[in-house]
Amino acid sequence: MKKIYCFFCCPAPLPAILPPAGCSSKRGGNFSALVFGISYGTLTAITQLISQIQAPFANITGYLPRFYAMVASAERLMEIEQFSNDSEKSALDIQTVKAYYSDKLKSFGIKNANFTYYPAVDSIKGLSKDSQPVVLKNISIEIGKGEYVAFTGHSGCGKSTVLKLLMSIYQLDSGKRYITDKDGEKALSAEWHRLFAYVPQGNQLMSGTIREIVAFADKADMQNDERIHQALRIACADDFVAELDGGIDTLLGERGTGLSEGQMQRIAIARAIYSESPILLLDEATSALDADTEKMLLQNLRNMTDKTVVIVTHRPAALEICDRVIDFTDTEK
């Protein structure tokens, strides 16, 4: 007990009692034995124990930013849970939507639409809606069934916003969104979600096999290889998927880790095609593809005569297959 007491009461820092680089262990051990009356092995054991104690304390600073990030994320989730439902009606099933599109739908669009992004959660409600820039002002767009329409214009002019408004993700400040059919005009609401298959910028691919990603939780038909391969063929993804060791059962990491940006875009388009939603909304969905692959993919889409396609793009190949081009720069004048 006396020897241990002397060691911990010694005012010299620990490095001072360890042998300097290049010194023999025998000299260090003799020095320790001389000063403290302990062996070199005992000193080494004590040093290792101290190191094991120091490491967790040193790592605490690294955990603090992660802790605060988790708290902020949890607060946002709690705020989202307080949102009201975007529709009192549940979304119609895909078979009902497909039958309506095939037999009745004539067109859809927005009329005299005005929209401004504004803070919707408590964490950023210090910003008033009046201080935010107007994204859309008195915009009217109508798209006919079976049309291929391109949206062009500079960044931030509202192209992607229109797609989200058509899907009823956001509510208009004023104006209306509508669908027309043989019986006239009706409101385009969230119950018509399944009309649209949306491929966003960034291609949010979750981890899982290519089969699971393309089928996207369609457990009833996930084992339908023919349907999955057909979607991959239309999206020009079947060639590179066939070269993978696991084929459509190849496991991908979060955000498509293991694939190039262009390959991820084609998988995302295949997922939209697989969904069988009759209206495809493609937001810069071919931006990472080479010219030849893009041309082939777009021609495959064009050959799908039962689809209506809206493409946000600046690429000439995409503009060529479209029946109409809407330039959002002109709508700002």
GROMACS .gro file of N, CA and C in nm, residues 215-327:
model
  339
  215ALA      N    1  -3.928  -0.269  -5.683
  215ALA     CA    2  -4.065  -0.303  -5.643
  215ALA      C    3  -4.117  -0.209  -5.535
  216PHE      N    4  -4.030  -0.151  -5.456
  216PHE     CA    5  -4.063  -0.047  -5.358
  216PHE      C    6  -4.181  -0.086  -5.269
  217ALA      N    7  -4.160  -0.190  -5.191
  217ALA     CA    8  -4.256  -0.236  -5.090
  217ALA      C    9  -4.381  -0.300  -5.148
  218ASP      N   10  -4.379  -0.334  -5.278
  218ASP     CA   11  -4.491  -0.407  -5.338
  218ASP      C   12  -4.471  -0.556  -5.310
  219LYS      N   13  -4.504  -0.597  -5.188
  219LYS     CA   14  -4.479  -0.735  -5.147
  219LYS      C   15  -4.559  -0.835  -5.230
  220ALA      N   16  -4.675  -0.794  -5.276
  220ALA     CA   17  -4.760  -0.887  -5.350
  220ALA      C   18  -4.698  -0.928  -5.483
  221ASP      N   19  -4.620  -0.840  -5.544
  221ASP     CA   20  -4.566  -0.868  -5.678
  221ASP      C   21  -4.414  -0.859  -5.682
  222MET      N   22  -4.349  -0.860  -5.566
  222MET     CA   23  -4.205  -0.841  -5.562
  222MET      C   24  -4.129  -0.956  -5.627
  223GLN      N   25  -4.189  -1.073  -5.631
  223GLN     CA   26  -4.122  -1.189  -5.692
  223GLN      C   27  -4.153  -1.204  -5.840
  224ASN      N   28  -4.220  -1.105  -5.897
  224ASN     CA   29  -4.252  -1.107  -6.040
  224ASN      C   30  -4.130  -1.058  -6.118
  225ASP      N   31  -4.038  -1.150  -6.149
  225ASP     CA   32  -3.914  -1.113  -6.217
  225ASP      C   33  -3.940  -1.050  -6.354
  226GLU      N   34  -4.040  -1.099  -6.424
  226GLU     CA   35  -4.068  -1.047  -6.559
  226GLU      C   36  -4.106  -0.899  -6.555
  227ARG      N   37  -4.189  -0.862  -6.458
  227ARG     CA   38  -4.230  -0.722  -6.445
  227ARG      C   39  -4.113  -0.633  -6.407
  228ILE      N   40  -4.027  -0.682  -6.317
  228ILE     CA   41  -3.910  -0.605  -6.277
  228ILE      C   42  -3.814  -0.588  -6.393
  229HIS      N   43  -3.788  -0.695  -6.467
  229HIS     CA   44  -3.696  -0.687  -6.581
  229HIS      C   45  -3.752  -0.597  -6.691
  230GLN      N   46  -3.882  -0.596  -6.709
  230GLN     CA   47  -3.941  -0.508  -6.809
  230GLN      C   48  -3.918  -0.362  -6.773
  231ALA      N   49  -3.937  -0.327  -6.645
  231ALA     CA   50  -3.911  -0.190  -6.601
  231ALA      C   51  -3.765  -0.153  -6.619
  232LEU      N   52  -3.675  -0.247  -6.589
  232LEU     CA   53  -3.532  -0.222  -6.606
  232LEU      C   54  -3.496  -0.205  -6.754
  233ARG      N   55  -3.559  -0.281  -6.842
  233ARG     CA   56  -3.531  -0.269  -6.986
  233ARG      C   57  -3.573  -0.132  -7.039
  234ILE      N   58  -3.691  -0.087  -7.000
  234ILE     CA   59  -3.738   0.044  -7.046
  234ILE      C   60  -3.646   0.154  -6.996
  235ALA      N   61  -3.593   0.138  -6.874
  235ALA     CA   62  -3.503   0.239  -6.815
  235ALA      C   63  -3.358   0.219  -6.857
  236CYS      N   64  -3.332   0.125  -6.949
  236CYS     CA   65  -3.195   0.097  -6.997
  236CYS      C   66  -3.103   0.057  -6.883
  237ALA      N   67  -3.157  -0.015  -6.786
  237ALA     CA   68  -3.078  -0.059  -6.671
  237ALA      C   69  -3.055  -0.209  -6.671
  238ASP      N   70  -3.117  -0.280  -6.764
  238ASP     CA   71  -3.107  -0.426  -6.761
  238ASP      C   72  -2.968  -0.477  -6.793
  239ASP      N   73  -2.893  -0.406  -6.879
  239ASP     CA   74  -2.759  -0.452  -6.918
  239ASP      C   75  -2.663  -0.454  -6.799
  240PHE      N   76  -2.652  -0.342  -6.727
  240PHE     CA   77  -2.555  -0.338  -6.617
  240PHE      C   78  -2.602  -0.420  -6.498
  241VAL      N   79  -2.733  -0.434  -6.479
  241VAL     CA   80  -2.784  -0.518  -6.370
  241VAL      C   81  -2.751  -0.664  -6.397
  242ALA      N   82  -2.760  -0.706  -6.524
  242ALA     CA   83  -2.729  -0.844  -6.560
  242ALA      C   84  -2.582  -0.877  -6.536
  243GLU      N   85  -2.494  -0.777  -6.542
  243GLU     CA   86  -2.351  -0.799  -6.521
  243GLU      C   87  -2.314  -0.810  -6.373
  244LEU      N   88  -2.403  -0.768  -6.284
  244LEU     CA   89  -2.377  -0.780  -6.140
  244LEU      C   90  -2.386  -0.925  -6.097
  245ASP      N   91  -2.306  -0.963  -5.999
  245ASP     CA   92  -2.301  -1.103  -5.955
  245ASP      C   93  -2.438  -1.153  -5.910
  246GLY      N   94  -2.511  -1.068  -5.839
  246GLY     CA   95  -2.641  -1.111  -5.787
  246GLY      C   96  -2.758  -1.073  -5.875
  247GLY      N   97  -2.733  -1.007  -5.988
  247GLY     CA   98  -2.843  -0.965  -6.074
  247GLY      C   99  -2.937  -0.871  -6.001
  248ILE      N  100  -3.067  -0.895  -6.013
  248ILE     CA  101  -3.163  -0.807  -5.945
  248ILE      C  102  -3.166  -0.828  -5.794
  249ASP      N  103  -3.097  -0.931  -5.746
  249ASP     CA  104  -3.089  -0.954  -5.602
  249ASP      C  105  -2.958  -0.901  -5.543
  250THR      N  106  -2.887  -0.818  -5.620
  250THR     CA  107  -2.765  -0.753  -5.570
  250THR      C  108  -2.802  -0.652  -5.462
  251LEU      N  109  -2.731  -0.656  -5.351
  251LEU     CA  110  -2.759  -0.566  -5.239
  251LEU      C  111  -2.686  -0.434  -5.259
  252LEU      N  112  -2.759  -0.324  -5.250
  252LEU     CA  113  -2.702  -0.190  -5.261
  252LEU      C  114  -2.703  -0.122  -5.125
  253GLY      N  115  -2.606  -0.034  -5.103
  253GLY     CA  116  -2.601   0.041  -4.979
  253GLY      C  117  -2.695   0.161  -4.982
  254GLU      N  118  -2.694   0.237  -4.872
  254GLU     CA  119  -2.778   0.355  -4.862
  254GLU      C  120  -2.745   0.453  -4.974
  255ARG      N  121  -2.848   0.513  -5.033
  255ARG     CA  122  -2.836   0.607  -5.146
  255ARG      C  123  -2.769   0.543  -5.267
  256GLY      N  124  -2.788   0.413  -5.283
  256GLY     CA  125  -2.739   0.346  -5.402
  256GLY      C  126  -2.590   0.322  -5.404
  257THR      N  127  -2.527   0.315  -5.286
  257THR     CA  128  -2.383   0.291  -5.280
  257THR      C  129  -2.347   0.164  -5.357
  258GLY      N  130  -2.251   0.177  -5.447
  258GLY     CA  131  -2.211   0.066  -5.532
  258GLY      C  132  -2.245   0.090  -5.678
  259LEU      N  133  -2.325   0.195  -5.705
  259LEU     CA  134  -2.362   0.230  -5.842
  259LEU      C  135  -2.315   0.371  -5.874
  260SER      N  136  -2.299   0.399  -6.002
  260SER     CA  137  -2.267   0.535  -6.046
  260SER      C  138  -2.394   0.620  -6.042
  261GLU      N  139  -2.377   0.751  -6.056
  261GLU     CA  140  -2.492   0.841  -6.054
  261GLU      C  141  -2.589   0.809  -6.168
  262GLY      N  142  -2.534   0.783  -6.287
  262GLY     CA  143  -2.619   0.749  -6.400
  262GLY      C  144  -2.695   0.619  -6.380
  263GLN      N  145  -2.630   0.520  -6.320
  263GLN     CA  146  -2.697   0.393  -6.293
  263GLN      C  147  -2.808   0.411  -6.189
  264MET      N  148  -2.783   0.494  -6.088
  264MET     CA  149  -2.886   0.520  -5.988
  264MET      C  150  -3.007   0.588  -6.052
  265GLN      N  151  -2.982   0.681  -6.145
  265GLN     CA  152  -3.094   0.747  -6.212
  265GLN      C  153  -3.179   0.647  -6.289
  266ARG      N  154  -3.115   0.553  -6.355
  266ARG     CA  155  -3.191   0.454  -6.432
  266ARG      C  156  -3.270   0.361  -6.340
  267ILE      N  157  -3.213   0.325  -6.225
  267ILE     CA  158  -3.288   0.244  -6.129
  267ILE      C  159  -3.409   0.321  -6.077
  268ALA      N  160  -3.392   0.451  -6.051
  268ALA     CA  161  -3.503   0.533  -6.003
  268ALA      C  162  -3.614   0.543  -6.108
  269ILE      N  163  -3.576   0.556  -6.235
  269ILE     CA  164  -3.676   0.561  -6.342
  269ILE      C  165  -3.746   0.426  -6.355
  270ALA      N  166  -3.670   0.317  -6.341
  270ALA     CA  167  -3.731   0.183  -6.345
  270ALA      C  168  -3.833   0.167  -6.233
  271ARG      N  169  -3.803   0.221  -6.116
  271ARG     CA  170  -3.897   0.214  -6.004
  271ARG      C  171  -4.027   0.287  -6.037
  272ALA      N  172  -4.015   0.404  -6.102
  272ALA     CA  173  -4.135   0.480  -6.141
  272ALA      C  174  -4.218   0.403  -6.244
  273ILE      N  175  -4.150   0.340  -6.339
  273ILE     CA  176  -4.220   0.263  -6.443
  273ILE      C  177  -4.289   0.141  -6.382
  274TYR      N  178  -4.219   0.075  -6.289
  274TYR     CA  179  -4.275  -0.044  -6.224
  274TYR      C  180  -4.404  -0.011  -6.149
  275SER      N  181  -4.414   0.109  -6.095
  275SER     CA  182  -4.529   0.147  -6.014
  275SER      C  183  -4.660   0.144  -6.091
  276GLU      N  184  -4.652   0.152  -6.225
  276GLU     CA  185  -4.768   0.151  -6.314
  276GLU      C  186  -4.854   0.277  -6.301
  277SER      N  187  -4.805   0.379  -6.230
  277SER     CA  188  -4.877   0.506  -6.228
  277SER      C  189  -4.875   0.564  -6.369
  278PRO      N  190  -4.988   0.614  -6.418
  278PRO     CA  191  -4.995   0.652  -6.559
  278PRO      C  192  -4.928   0.784  -6.595
  279ILE      N  193  -4.896   0.867  -6.497
  279ILE     CA  194  -4.833   0.996  -6.524
  279ILE      C  195  -4.694   0.997  -6.461
  280LEU      N  196  -4.590   1.013  -6.542
  280LEU     CA  197  -4.452   1.017  -6.493
  280LEU      C  198  -4.406   1.162  -6.482
  281LEU      N  199  -4.353   1.198  -6.366
  281LEU     CA  200  -4.296   1.330  -6.343
  281LEU      C  201  -4.146   1.312  -6.321
  282LEU      N  202  -4.066   1.357  -6.416
  282LEU     CA  203  -3.921   1.335  -6.413
  282LEU      C  204  -3.850   1.468  -6.392
  283ASP      N  205  -3.787   1.483  -6.278
  283ASP     CA  206  -3.719   1.608  -6.242
  283ASP      C  207  -3.569   1.593  -6.265
  284GLU      N  208  -3.520   1.639  -6.380
  284GLU     CA  209  -3.378   1.626  -6.417
  284GLU      C  210  -3.333   1.481  -6.403
  285ALA      N  211  -3.418   1.389  -6.446
  285ALA     CA  212  -3.395   1.247  -6.419
  285ALA      C  213  -3.290   1.184  -6.509
  286THR      N  214  -3.245   1.254  -6.614
  286THR     CA  215  -3.144   1.198  -6.705
  286THR      C  216  -3.017   1.282  -6.707
  287SER      N  217  -2.998   1.366  -6.608
  287SER     CA  218  -2.887   1.462  -6.610
  287SER      C  219  -2.750   1.396  -6.605
  288ALA      N  220  -2.740   1.274  -6.550
  288ALA     CA  221  -2.610   1.207  -6.536
  288ALA      C  222  -2.586   1.101  -6.644
  289LEU      N  223  -2.675   1.091  -6.741
  289LEU     CA  224  -2.661   0.989  -6.844
  289LEU      C  225  -2.582   1.042  -6.964
  290ASP      N  226  -2.510   0.952  -7.029
  290ASP     CA  227  -2.443   0.990  -7.153
  290ASP      C  228  -2.548   1.007  -7.262
  291ALA      N  229  -2.509   1.073  -7.371
  291ALA     CA  230  -2.605   1.111  -7.475
  291ALA      C  231  -2.675   0.991  -7.538
  292ASP      N  232  -2.600   0.884  -7.567
  292ASP     CA  233  -2.659   0.766  -7.632
  292ASP      C  234  -2.759   0.695  -7.542
  293THR      N  235  -2.721   0.676  -7.415
  293THR     CA  236  -2.811   0.609  -7.321
  293THR      C  237  -2.936   0.693  -7.296
  294GLU      N  238  -2.916   0.824  -7.284
  294GLU     CA  239  -3.031   0.913  -7.263
  294GLU      C  240  -3.129   0.906  -7.380
  295LYS      N  241  -3.075   0.909  -7.502
  295LYS     CA  242  -3.161   0.904  -7.620
  295LYS      C  243  -3.240   0.774  -7.626
  296MET      N  244  -3.174   0.662  -7.594
  296MET     CA  245  -3.242   0.533  -7.596
  296MET      C  246  -3.350   0.526  -7.489
  297LEU      N  247  -3.318   0.574  -7.368
  297LEU     CA  248  -3.415   0.570  -7.259
  297LEU      C  249  -3.537   0.656  -7.292
  298LEU      N  250  -3.513   0.776  -7.343
  298LEU     CA  251  -3.624   0.865  -7.375
  298LEU      C  252  -3.711   0.809  -7.487
  299GLN      N  253  -3.647   0.742  -7.582
  299GLN     CA  254  -3.725   0.680  -7.689
  299GLN      C  255  -3.810   0.566  -7.635
  300ASN      N  256  -3.756   0.492  -7.538
  300ASN     CA  257  -3.835   0.387  -7.473
  300ASN      C  258  -3.957   0.446  -7.402
  301LEU      N  259  -3.936   0.560  -7.336
  301LEU     CA  260  -4.049   0.627  -7.271
  301LEU      C  261  -4.151   0.673  -7.373
  302ARG      N  262  -4.101   0.725  -7.484
  302ARG     CA  263  -4.191   0.775  -7.588
  302ARG      C  264  -4.275   0.662  -7.647
  303ASN      N  265  -4.218   0.544  -7.651
  303ASN     CA  266  -4.291   0.429  -7.705
  303ASN      C  267  -4.400   0.379  -7.611
  304MET      N  268  -4.397   0.425  -7.486
  304MET     CA  269  -4.502   0.388  -7.391
  304MET      C  270  -4.622   0.480  -7.414
  305THR      N  271  -4.703   0.449  -7.511
  305THR     CA  272  -4.809   0.539  -7.555
  305THR      C  273  -4.919   0.559  -7.452
  306ASP      N  274  -4.924   0.473  -7.350
  306ASP     CA  275  -5.028   0.486  -7.250
  306ASP      C  276  -4.991   0.584  -7.140
  307LYS      N  277  -4.871   0.641  -7.144
  307LYS     CA  278  -4.824   0.728  -7.037
  307LYS      C  279  -4.836   0.875  -7.075
  308THR      N  280  -4.848   0.958  -6.972
  308THR     CA  281  -4.830   1.103  -6.983
  308THR      C  282  -4.702   1.135  -6.909
  309VAL      N  283  -4.612   1.212  -6.972
  309VAL     CA  284  -4.480   1.237  -6.914
  309VAL      C  285  -4.454   1.387  -6.907
  310VAL      N  286  -4.411   1.432  -6.789
  310VAL     CA  287  -4.368   1.571  -6.770
  310VAL      C  288  -4.222   1.566  -6.728
  311ILE      N  289  -4.136   1.635  -6.803
  311ILE     CA  290  -3.992   1.630  -6.779
  311ILE      C  291  -3.939   1.769  -6.749
  312VAL      N  292  -3.872   1.784  -6.635
  312VAL     CA  293  -3.796   1.905  -6.607
  312VAL      C  294  -3.655   1.883  -6.661
  313THR      N  295  -3.614   1.961  -6.758
  313THR     CA  296  -3.486   1.935  -6.825
  313THR      C  297  -3.437   2.056  -6.902
  314HIS      N  298  -3.307   2.054  -6.932
  314HIS     CA  299  -3.247   2.150  -7.024
  314HIS      C  300  -3.175   2.076  -7.136
  315ARG      N  301  -3.183   1.944  -7.136
  315ARG     CA  302  -3.106   1.863  -7.230
  315ARG      C  303  -3.178   1.855  -7.364
  316PRO      N  304  -3.107   1.878  -7.474
  316PRO     CA  305  -3.170   1.877  -7.607
  316PRO      C  306  -3.239   1.746  -7.640
  317ALA      N  307  -3.179   1.632  -7.600
  317ALA     CA  308  -3.238   1.502  -7.633
  317ALA      C  309  -3.376   1.487  -7.570
  318ALA      N  310  -3.393   1.538  -7.449
  318ALA     CA  311  -3.522   1.528  -7.382
  318ALA      C  312  -3.624   1.621  -7.447
  319LEU      N  313  -3.579   1.737  -7.490
  319LEU     CA  314  -3.671   1.832  -7.553
  319LEU      C  315  -3.723   1.779  -7.687
  320GLU      N  316  -3.640   1.701  -7.755
  320GLU     CA  317  -3.677   1.652  -7.888
  320GLU      C  318  -3.796   1.557  -7.886
  321ILE      N  319  -3.811   1.480  -7.778
  321ILE     CA  320  -3.920   1.381  -7.775
  321ILE      C  321  -4.051   1.441  -7.724
  322CYS      N  322  -4.048   1.566  -7.680
  322CYS     CA  323  -4.166   1.626  -7.618
  322CYS      C  324  -4.257   1.692  -7.722
  323ASP      N  325  -4.385   1.686  -7.695
  323ASP     CA  326  -4.483   1.752  -7.782
  323ASP      C  327  -4.485   1.902  -7.759
  324ARG      N  328  -4.448   1.943  -7.639
  324ARG     CA  329  -4.460   2.084  -7.603
  324ARG      C  330  -4.354   2.119  -7.500
  325VAL      N  331  -4.301   2.240  -7.509
  325VAL     CA  332  -4.202   2.290  -7.414
  325VAL      C  333  -4.258   2.414  -7.347
  326ILE      N  334  -4.262   2.413  -7.214
  326ILE     CA  335  -4.308   2.530  -7.138
  326ILE      C  336  -4.187   2.594  -7.073
  327ASP      N  337  -4.156   2.717  -7.115
  327ASP     CA  338  -4.041   2.790  -7.062
  327ASP      C  339  -4.088   2.877  -6.946
   0.00000   0.00000   0.00000
